[in-house]
GROMACS .gro file of C-alpha atoms in nm:
model
  257
    1LYS     CA    1  10.580   9.151   9.321
    2ASP     CA    2  10.404   9.428   9.129
    3GLN     CA    3  10.221   9.560   9.434
    4LEU     CA    4  10.355   9.754   9.733
    5PRO     CA    5  10.603   9.591   9.970
    6SER     CA    6  10.506   9.546  10.333
    7VAL     CA    7  10.545   9.847  10.560
    8GLY     CA    8  10.872   9.796  10.744
    9PRO     CA    9  11.221   9.677  10.654
   10GLY     CA   10  11.287   9.455  10.360
   11GLN     CA   11  11.096   9.325  10.057
   12VAL     CA   12  11.072   8.965  10.170
   13LEU     CA   13  10.835   8.826   9.902
   14HIS     CA   14  11.000   9.027   9.623
   15ASP     CA   15  11.342   8.892   9.721
   16LEU     CA   16  11.224   8.533   9.760
   17LEU     CA   17  11.080   8.545   9.408
   18GLN     CA   18  11.430   8.624   9.274
   19VAL     CA   19  11.562   8.287   9.401
   20PRO     CA   20  11.556   8.036   9.111
   21LEU     CA   21  11.539   7.730   9.343
   22ILE     CA   22  11.202   7.841   9.488
   23PRO     CA   23  10.903   7.724   9.278
   24LYS     CA   24  10.664   8.002   9.187
   25LEU     CA   25  10.350   8.079   8.984
   26GLU     CA   26  10.251   8.421   8.854
   27LEU     CA   27   9.888   8.523   8.807
   28THR     CA   28   9.849   8.719   8.484
   29GLU     CA   29   9.468   8.740   8.456
   30ILE     CA   30   9.286   9.015   8.644
   31TYR     CA   31   8.941   8.903   8.764
   32ARG     CA   32   8.830   9.194   8.984
   33GLN     CA   33   8.678   9.386   8.689
   34GLY     CA   34   8.424   9.254   8.438
   35ASP     CA   35   8.491   9.162   8.076
   36GLY     CA   36   8.550   9.462   7.852
   37SER     CA   37   8.686   9.671   8.142
   38THR     CA   38   8.932   9.941   8.029
   39ILE     CA   39   9.068   9.943   8.388
   40ILE     CA   40   9.230   9.603   8.313
   41ASP     CA   41   9.399   9.739   7.999
   42LEU     CA   42   9.522  10.040   8.194
   43ALA     CA   43   9.657   9.814   8.470
   44HIS     CA   44   9.846   9.598   8.217
   45ASP     CA   45  10.001   9.907   8.056
   46ILE     CA   46  10.114  10.041   8.392
   47LYS     CA   47  10.254   9.702   8.500
   48SER     CA   48  10.460   9.675   8.179
   49GLY     CA   49  10.590  10.032   8.213
   50HIS     CA   50  10.406  10.177   7.911
   51MET     CA   51  10.241  10.519   7.927
   52PRO     CA   52   9.880  10.448   7.807
   53ILE     CA   53   9.797  10.654   7.499
   54ASP     CA   54   9.438  10.688   7.621
   55LEU     CA   55   9.518  10.779   7.983
   56THR     CA   56   9.344  11.118   7.967
   57GLN     CA   57   9.058  11.003   7.740
   58ASN     CA   58   8.725  10.934   7.909
   59GLN     CA   59   8.603  10.575   7.879
   60LYS     CA   60   8.280  10.400   7.988
   61ASP     CA   61   8.439  10.295   8.319
   62ARG     CA   62   8.702  10.567   8.378
   63SER     CA   63   8.748  10.943   8.351
   64PHE     CA   64   9.034  11.191   8.373
   65PHE     CA   65   9.026  11.546   8.508
   66ALA     CA   66   9.342  11.751   8.455
   67CYS     CA   67   9.398  11.990   8.750
   68ASN     CA   68   9.651  12.119   9.002
   69ALA     CA   69   9.682  12.029   9.373
   70TYR     CA   70   9.457  12.313   9.487
   71GLN     CA   71   9.178  12.204   9.249
   72ILE     CA   72   9.180  11.841   9.370
   73GLU     CA   73   8.954  11.892   9.670
   74PRO     CA   74   8.673  12.087   9.492
   75ILE     CA   75   8.676  11.852   9.192
   76ILE     CA   76   8.660  11.541   9.416
   77ALA     CA   77   8.374  11.706   9.606
   78THR     CA   78   8.183  11.758   9.277
   79VAL     CA   79   8.246  11.399   9.161
   80VAL     CA   80   8.140  11.253   9.498
   81LYS     CA   81   7.819  11.457   9.517
   82LYS     CA   82   7.724  11.334   9.166
   83ALA     CA   83   7.802  10.974   9.267
   84GLN     CA   84   7.599  11.015   9.583
   85ALA     CA   85   7.301  11.146   9.380
   86LYS     CA   86   7.322  10.824   9.175
   87GLY     CA   87   7.301  10.611   9.487
   88PHE     CA   88   7.667  10.546   9.568
   89THR     CA   89   7.737  10.523   9.942
   90ALA     CA   90   8.051  10.609  10.138
   91GLN     CA   91   8.132  10.236  10.135
   92ASP     CA   92   8.109  10.227   9.753
   93VAL     CA   93   8.339  10.524   9.691
   94GLN     CA   94   8.702  10.528   9.800
   95VAL     CA   95   8.943  10.817   9.750
   96LEU     CA   96   9.307  10.703   9.750
   97ALA     CA   97   9.609  10.928   9.796
   98PRO     CA   98   9.976  10.864   9.874
   99MET     CA   99  10.038  11.141  10.132
  100TYR     CA  100   9.866  11.283  10.441
  101ARG     CA  101   9.961  11.650  10.432
  102GLY     CA  102   9.893  11.936  10.188
  103PRO     CA  103   9.587  12.058   9.990
  104ALA     CA  104   9.560  11.724   9.807
  105GLY     CA  105   9.657  11.519  10.113
  106ILE     CA  106   9.453  11.252  10.293
  107ASP     CA  107   9.379  11.470  10.600
  108ALA     CA  108   9.228  11.762  10.402
  109LEU     CA  109   9.030  11.533  10.171
  110ASN     CA  110   8.885  11.337  10.467
  111LYS     CA  111   8.746  11.652  10.626
  112SER     CA  112   8.588  11.759  10.297
  113LEU     CA  113   8.437  11.415  10.227
  114GLN     CA  114   8.304  11.379  10.582
  115GLU     CA  115   8.096  11.691  10.531
  116ILE     CA  116   7.948  11.540  10.213
  117PHE     CA  117   7.878  11.186  10.336
  118ASN     CA  118   7.816  11.250  10.704
  119SER     CA  119   7.746  11.618  10.775
  120ASN     CA  120   7.616  11.735  11.110
  121ALA     CA  121   7.479  12.068  10.991
  122ASP     CA  122   7.168  12.037  11.208
  123GLY     CA  123   7.373  11.938  11.517
  124LYS     CA  124   7.154  11.631  11.583
  125LYS     CA  125   7.421  11.363  11.539
  126LYS     CA  126   7.631  11.247  11.831
  127GLN     CA  127   7.993  11.350  11.782
  128VAL     CA  128   8.323  11.372  11.970
  129ARG     CA  129   8.648  11.555  11.898
  130TRP     CA  130   8.993  11.401  11.906
  131ASN     CA  131   9.282  11.640  11.826
  132ASP     CA  132   9.189  11.793  11.489
  133THR     CA  133   8.936  11.522  11.401
  134VAL     CA  134   8.564  11.502  11.469
  135TYR     CA  135   8.410  11.154  11.484
  136ARG     CA  136   8.033  11.113  11.430
  137ILE     CA  137   7.796  10.818  11.423
  138GLY     CA  138   7.796  10.689  11.066
  139ASP     CA  139   8.160  10.788  10.992
  140LYS     CA  140   8.374  10.553  10.785
  141VAL     CA  141   8.694  10.471  10.972
  142LEU     CA  142   9.015  10.273  10.921
  143GLN     CA  143   9.203  10.052  11.163
  144LEU     CA  144   9.574  10.152  11.177
  145VAL     CA  145   9.729   9.867  11.378
  146ASN     CA  146   9.681   9.494  11.428
  147LEU     CA  147   9.471   9.417  11.735
  148PRO     CA  148   9.425   9.038  11.714
  149GLU     CA  149   9.269   9.029  12.063
  150LYS     CA  150   8.981   9.242  11.920
  151ASN     CA  151   8.982   9.058  11.586
  152VAL     CA  152   9.065   9.375  11.389
  153PHE     CA  153   9.369   9.433  11.176
  154ASN     CA  154   9.570   9.706  11.007
  155GLY     CA  155   9.371   9.824  10.697
  156ASP     CA  156   9.028   9.699  10.811
  157MET     CA  157   8.752   9.954  10.739
  158GLY     CA  158   8.447   9.997  10.961
  159GLU     CA  159   8.169  10.234  11.056
  160ILE     CA  160   8.110  10.416  11.384
  161VAL     CA  161   7.776  10.280  11.510
  162GLY     CA  162   7.779  10.414  11.866
  163ILE     CA  163   7.919  10.697  12.080
  164THR     CA  164   7.905  10.687  12.458
  165TYR     CA  165   7.991  11.013  12.627
  166ALA     CA  166   8.205  11.010  12.942
  167LYS     CA  167   7.915  11.121  13.162
  168ASP     CA  168   7.714  10.818  13.050
  169SER     CA  169   7.988  10.555  13.077
  170GLU     CA  170   8.084  10.345  13.379
  171ASP     CA  171   8.449  10.456  13.384
  172LYS     CA  172   8.373  10.819  13.280
  173VAL     CA  173   8.563  10.798  12.949
  174ASP     CA  174   8.430  10.879  12.598
  175GLU     CA  175   8.388  10.559  12.393
  176LEU     CA  176   8.335  10.477  12.023
  177THR     CA  177   8.170  10.154  11.902
  178ILE     CA  178   8.283  10.054  11.551
  179LEU     CA  179   8.138   9.782  11.333
  180PHE     CA  180   8.391   9.594  11.115
  181ASP     CA  181   8.189   9.358  10.895
  182THR     CA  182   8.034   9.142  11.170
  183THR     CA  183   8.274   9.239  11.450
  184GLU     CA  184   8.171   9.520  11.684
  185VAL     CA  185   8.461   9.675  11.877
  186SER     CA  186   8.464   9.941  12.150
  187TYR     CA  187   8.745  10.200  12.169
  188LYS     CA  188   8.801  10.420  12.474
  189ARG     CA  189   8.944  10.768  12.412
  190ASN     CA  190   9.304  10.656  12.481
  191GLU     CA  191   9.267  10.398  12.199
  192TRP     CA  192   9.153  10.645  11.931
  193LEU     CA  193   9.508  10.682  11.796
  194ASN     CA  194   9.447  10.331  11.647
  195ILE     CA  195   9.181  10.461  11.403
  196THR     CA  196   9.136  10.741  11.152
  197LEU     CA  197   8.869  10.865  10.909
  198SER     CA  198   8.879  10.666  10.585
  199TYR     CA  199   8.670  10.844  10.324
  200CYS     CA  200   9.016  10.898  10.182
  201CYS     CA  201   9.295  10.658  10.273
  202SER     CA  202   9.651  10.583  10.172
  203ILE     CA  203   9.718  10.351   9.880
  204HIS     CA  204   9.928  10.137  10.114
  205LYS     CA  205   9.633  10.085  10.349
  206SER     CA  206   9.396   9.999  10.060
  207GLN     CA  207   9.606   9.704   9.941
  208GLY     CA  208   9.394   9.387   9.952
  209SER     CA  209   9.063   9.577   9.933
  210GLU     CA  210   8.829   9.653   9.642
  211PHE     CA  211   8.572   9.930   9.586
  212LYS     CA  212   8.298  10.002   9.331
  213MET     CA  213   8.444  10.345   9.258
  214VAL     CA  214   8.803  10.462   9.314
  215ILE     CA  215   8.899  10.829   9.289
  216LEU     CA  216   9.272  10.872   9.247
  217PRO     CA  217   9.453  11.208   9.245
  218MET     CA  218   9.818  11.233   9.132
  219VAL     CA  219   9.999  11.567   9.156
  220PRO     CA  220  10.365  11.687   9.172
  221GLN     CA  221  10.320  11.739   9.549
  222TYR     CA  222  10.339  11.359   9.583
  223LYS     CA  223  10.670  11.340   9.387
  224ARG     CA  224  10.870  11.134   9.640
  225MET     CA  225  10.596  10.870   9.638
  226LEU     CA  226  10.549  10.843   9.261
  227GLN     CA  227  10.632  10.484   9.167
  228ARG     CA  228  10.485  10.226   8.934
  229ASN     CA  229  10.380   9.979   9.204
  230LEU     CA  230  10.192  10.259   9.387
  231LEU     CA  231   9.991  10.346   9.077
  232TYR     CA  232   9.933   9.981   8.981
  233THR     CA  233   9.807   9.899   9.331
  234ALA     CA  234   9.572  10.203   9.336
  235VAL     CA  235   9.424  10.146   8.989
  236THR     CA  236   9.354   9.777   9.055
  237ARG     CA  237   9.149   9.852   9.369
  238SER     CA  238   8.865   9.971   9.141
  239LYS     CA  239   8.593   9.723   9.049
  240ASP     CA  240   8.356   9.927   8.831
  241LEU     CA  241   8.460  10.292   8.800
  242LEU     CA  242   8.795  10.474   8.814
  243ILE     CA  243   8.827  10.850   8.833
  244LEU     CA  244   9.178  10.983   8.770
  245LEU     CA  245   9.259  11.346   8.835
  246GLY     CA  246   9.561  11.571   8.859
  247ASP     CA  247   9.869  11.606   8.642
  248PRO     CA  248   9.936  11.372   8.348
  249LEU     CA  249  10.312  11.420   8.400
  250SER     CA  250  10.282  11.282   8.755
  251TYR     CA  251  10.115  10.970   8.615
  252ARG     CA  252  10.400  10.937   8.363
  253ARG     CA  253  10.653  10.967   8.648
  254CYS     CA  254  10.478  10.688   8.832
  255ILE     CA  255  10.487  10.455   8.532
  256GLU     CA  256  10.855  10.526   8.450
  257GLN     CA  257  10.987  10.490   8.807
   0.00000   0.00000   0.00000
């Protein structure tokens, strides 16, 4: 009940839990993080609606950078480059944001992060363009819809492992091959609306996943999305390291709403 409701009408589980006749158990221990994790303490404070007194204080497993929406992208770029130098991969690091548009939105952050994790400065990587997005071999991507016939589902993350240009394919259509865990799936150009880059993804899409490092911006630009369950879900995706950045007041708004 403390996480985000399903996308679509109604809050079925939340409402069922309000019915006294239905037996229920609530899990109160958080096991994703190790003993001594300050991320667990932070999550408990958020869940109970308390503004943590140490939110902006750096801890062994979390940091806070105060900044505005226009500073989010360069600060995230700096943090990610340092993490990369320490051996973190694109799969280890996940940037989470609530909205797609704007300077601190998912779309802008994905383009910036793609250039850090999977640049094509020398022009040697295979790549294709789809609308405003460039896809390259090695890109981290997200499945946006359920495709049970292909054994991939909304929120699954994969990596582009192959690109077949139209001139080299049997039916003369560009094709991407994406590896999701052990499932390899081919997408023809008309199916590319079912995927997107996922160096940064929405908090909704991240629900159910976990990452070594989570980078979480919160700024006033997101104001219509600022709710406690959004922040609680985002914070608890992090296994080892949590980087918070943005406006402390926006974090307060999340916790109070």
